[in-house]
Amino acid sequence: MNKKMEFLKKIGVFRVKESPKHNYHLMYNYRLWHPLTILLIIITFPINIFCEGIFDAIEDVKDLKRLYYWENKYK
């Protein structure tokens, strides 16, 4: 097995099964998806909150402008 496959096997990306046809047959290992998805959620969660905060702020500014406009119109 070459170095790359050994490294991937070490991290847990591939489970290697010996088979009579080829010297090794790679099976994708689903155990890796669990930590990756958790990491992805941890990374994207603050970004989502931040973006929602920005959109809320934009809406607030629009509301304030509208309010200011109506207040000045009916003075």
mmCIF file with all atom_site columns, C-alpha atoms in Angstrom:
data_model
loop_
_atom_site.group_PDB
_atom_site.id
_atom_site.type_symbol
_atom_site.label_atom_id
_atom_site.label_alt_id
_atom_site.label_comp_id
_atom_site.label_asym_id
_atom_site.label_entity_id
_atom_site.label_seq_id
_atom_site.pdbx_PDB_ins_code
_atom_site.Cartn_x
_atom_site.Cartn_y
_atom_site.Cartn_z
_atom_site.occupancy
_atom_site.B_iso_or_equiv
_atom_site.pdbx_formal_charge
_atom_site.auth_seq_id
_atom_site.auth_comp_id
_atom_site.auth_asym_id
_atom_site.auth_atom_id
_atom_site.pdbx_PDB_model_num
ATOM 1  C CA . MET A 1 1  ? 0.000   0.000   0.000  1.00 0.00 ? 1  MET A CA 1
ATOM 2  C CA . ASN A 1 2  ? 1.315   3.443   -0.800 1.00 0.00 ? 2  ASN A CA 1
ATOM 3  C CA . LYS A 1 3  ? 1.885   6.140   1.800  1.00 0.00 ? 3  LYS A CA 1
ATOM 4  C CA . LYS A 1 4  ? -1.288  8.100   0.988  1.00 0.00 ? 4  LYS A CA 1
ATOM 5  C CA . MET A 1 5  ? -3.562  5.097   1.553  1.00 0.00 ? 5  MET A CA 1
ATOM 6  C CA . GLU A 1 6  ? -1.771  4.255   4.788  1.00 0.00 ? 6  GLU A CA 1
ATOM 7  C CA . PHE A 1 7  ? -2.253  7.821   5.982  1.00 0.00 ? 7  PHE A CA 1
ATOM 8  C CA . LEU A 1 8  ? -5.964  7.791   5.045  1.00 0.00 ? 8  LEU A CA 1
ATOM 9  C CA . LYS A 1 9  ? -6.376  4.456   6.787  1.00 0.00 ? 9  LYS A CA 1
ATOM 10 C CA . LYS A 1 10 ? -4.686  5.882   9.884  1.00 0.00 ? 10 LYS A CA 1
ATOM 11 C CA . ILE A 1 11 ? -7.071  8.878   10.025 1.00 0.00 ? 11 ILE A CA 1
ATOM 12 C CA . GLY A 1 12 ? -10.050 6.580   9.521  1.00 0.00 ? 12 GLY A CA 1
ATOM 13 C CA . VAL A 1 13 ? -11.167 7.638   6.054  1.00 0.00 ? 13 VAL A CA 1
ATOM 14 C CA . PHE A 1 14 ? -10.830 4.188   4.588  1.00 0.00 ? 14 PHE A CA 1
ATOM 15 C CA . ARG A 1 15 ? -11.316 0.748   6.052  1.00 0.00 ? 15 ARG A CA 1
ATOM 16 C CA . VAL A 1 16 ? -9.103  -1.625  4.151  1.00 0.00 ? 16 VAL A CA 1
ATOM 17 C CA . LYS A 1 17 ? -10.296 -5.136  3.425  1.00 0.00 ? 17 LYS A CA 1
ATOM 18 C CA . GLU A 1 18 ? -8.024  -7.749  1.961  1.00 0.00 ? 18 GLU A CA 1
ATOM 19 C CA . SER A 1 19 ? -9.657  -9.487  -0.963 1.00 0.00 ? 19 SER A CA 1
ATOM 20 C CA . PRO A 1 20 ? -8.471  -12.300 -3.252 1.00 0.00 ? 20 PRO A CA 1
ATOM 21 C CA . LYS A 1 21 ? -8.971  -10.298 -6.488 1.00 0.00 ? 21 LYS A CA 1
ATOM 22 C CA . HIS A 1 22 ? -6.959  -7.187  -5.621 1.00 0.00 ? 22 HIS A CA 1
ATOM 23 C CA . ASN A 1 23 ? -4.535  -6.949  -2.758 1.00 0.00 ? 23 ASN A CA 1
ATOM 24 C CA . TYR A 1 24 ? -6.743  -4.380  -1.047 1.00 0.00 ? 24 TYR A CA 1
ATOM 25 C CA . HIS A 1 25 ? -10.272 -3.195  -1.606 1.00 0.00 ? 25 HIS A CA 1
ATOM 26 C CA . LEU A 1 26 ? -11.263 0.167   -0.185 1.00 0.00 ? 26 LEU A CA 1
ATOM 27 C CA . MET A 1 27 ? -14.498 0.699   1.619  1.00 0.00 ? 27 MET A CA 1
ATOM 28 C CA . TYR A 1 28 ? -15.558 4.200   2.541  1.00 0.00 ? 28 TYR A CA 1
ATOM 29 C CA . ASN A 1 29 ? -15.712 4.580   6.277  1.00 0.00 ? 29 ASN A CA 1
ATOM 30 C CA . TYR A 1 30 ? -18.801 6.383   7.573  1.00 0.00 ? 30 TYR A CA 1
ATOM 31 C CA . ARG A 1 31 ? -17.306 6.943   11.010 1.00 0.00 ? 31 ARG A CA 1
ATOM 32 C CA . LEU A 1 32 ? -15.467 9.944   9.579  1.00 0.00 ? 32 LEU A CA 1
ATOM 33 C CA . TRP A 1 33 ? -18.681 11.773  8.681  1.00 0.00 ? 33 TRP A CA 1
ATOM 34 C CA . HIS A 1 34 ? -19.742 12.177  12.300 1.00 0.00 ? 34 HIS A CA 1
ATOM 35 C CA . PRO A 1 35 ? -16.818 14.360  13.470 1.00 0.00 ? 35 PRO A CA 1
ATOM 36 C CA . LEU A 1 36 ? -16.786 16.235  10.162 1.00 0.00 ? 36 LEU A CA 1
ATOM 37 C CA . THR A 1 37 ? -20.451 17.214  10.378 1.00 0.00 ? 37 THR A CA 1
ATOM 38 C CA . ILE A 1 38 ? -20.039 18.326  13.994 1.00 0.00 ? 38 ILE A CA 1
ATOM 39 C CA . LEU A 1 39 ? -17.060 20.454  12.929 1.00 0.00 ? 39 LEU A CA 1
ATOM 40 C CA . LEU A 1 40 ? -19.050 21.910  10.038 1.00 0.00 ? 40 LEU A CA 1
ATOM 41 C CA . ILE A 1 41 ? -21.950 22.836  12.344 1.00 0.00 ? 41 ILE A CA 1
ATOM 42 C CA . ILE A 1 42 ? -19.544 24.430  14.832 1.00 0.00 ? 42 ILE A CA 1
ATOM 43 C CA . ILE A 1 43 ? -17.975 26.487  12.031 1.00 0.00 ? 43 ILE A CA 1
ATOM 44 C CA . THR A 1 44 ? -21.187 27.568  10.262 1.00 0.00 ? 44 THR A CA 1
ATOM 45 C CA . PHE A 1 45 ? -23.340 28.255  13.340 1.00 0.00 ? 45 PHE A CA 1
ATOM 46 C CA . PRO A 1 46 ? -21.681 31.571  14.356 1.00 0.00 ? 46 PRO A CA 1
ATOM 47 C CA . ILE A 1 47 ? -21.642 32.661  10.696 1.00 0.00 ? 47 ILE A CA 1
ATOM 48 C CA . ASN A 1 48 ? -25.411 32.074  10.457 1.00 0.00 ? 48 ASN A CA 1
ATOM 49 C CA . ILE A 1 49 ? -26.061 34.009  13.669 1.00 0.00 ? 49 ILE A CA 1
ATOM 50 C CA . PHE A 1 50 ? -23.812 36.834  12.450 1.00 0.00 ? 50 PHE A CA 1
ATOM 51 C CA . CYS A 1 51 ? -25.577 37.063  9.073  1.00 0.00 ? 51 CYS A CA 1
ATOM 52 C CA . GLU A 1 52 ? -29.016 37.002  10.703 1.00 0.00 ? 52 GLU A CA 1
ATOM 53 C CA . GLY A 1 53 ? -27.846 39.815  12.976 1.00 0.00 ? 53 GLY A CA 1
ATOM 54 C CA . ILE A 1 54 ? -26.800 41.843  9.937  1.00 0.00 ? 54 ILE A CA 1
ATOM 55 C CA . PHE A 1 55 ? -30.131 41.280  8.168  1.00 0.00 ? 55 PHE A CA 1
ATOM 56 C CA . ASP A 1 56 ? -32.048 42.200  11.326 1.00 0.00 ? 56 ASP A CA 1
ATOM 57 C CA . ALA A 1 57 ? -30.003 45.391  11.626 1.00 0.00 ? 57 ALA A CA 1
ATOM 58 C CA . ILE A 1 58 ? -30.793 46.288  7.996  1.00 0.00 ? 58 ILE A CA 1
ATOM 59 C CA . GLU A 1 59 ? -34.518 45.730  8.645  1.00 0.00 ? 59 GLU A CA 1
ATOM 60 C CA . ASP A 1 60 ? -34.321 47.887  11.791 1.00 0.00 ? 60 ASP A CA 1
ATOM 61 C CA . VAL A 1 61 ? -32.688 50.699  9.841  1.00 0.00 ? 61 VAL A CA 1
ATOM 62 C CA . LYS A 1 62 ? -35.421 50.477  7.194  1.00 0.00 ? 62 LYS A CA 1
ATOM 63 C CA . ASP A 1 63 ? -38.098 50.596  9.909  1.00 0.00 ? 63 ASP A CA 1
ATOM 64 C CA . LEU A 1 64 ? -36.449 53.606  11.531 1.00 0.00 ? 64 LEU A CA 1
ATOM 65 C CA . LYS A 1 65 ? -36.291 55.417  8.182  1.00 0.00 ? 65 LYS A CA 1
ATOM 66 C CA . ARG A 1 66 ? -39.974 54.664  7.577  1.00 0.00 ? 66 ARG A CA 1
ATOM 67 C CA . LEU A 1 67 ? -40.887 55.838  11.058 1.00 0.00 ? 67 LEU A CA 1
ATOM 68 C CA . TYR A 1 68 ? -38.837 59.025  10.630 1.00 0.00 ? 68 TYR A CA 1
ATOM 69 C CA . TYR A 1 69 ? -40.505 59.669  7.273  1.00 0.00 ? 69 TYR A CA 1
ATOM 70 C CA . TRP A 1 70 ? -44.044 59.278  8.670  1.00 0.00 ? 70 TRP A CA 1
ATOM 71 C CA . GLU A 1 71 ? -43.282 61.369  11.750 1.00 0.00 ? 71 GLU A CA 1
ATOM 72 C CA . ASN A 1 72 ? -41.969 64.230  9.608  1.00 0.00 ? 72 ASN A CA 1
ATOM 73 C CA . LYS A 1 73 ? -44.846 63.927  7.155  1.00 0.00 ? 73 LYS A CA 1
ATOM 74 C CA . TYR A 1 74 ? -47.543 64.390  9.808  1.00 0.00 ? 74 TYR A CA 1
ATOM 75 C CA . LYS A 1 75 ? -45.966 67.131  11.922 1.00 0.00 ? 75 LYS A CA 1
#
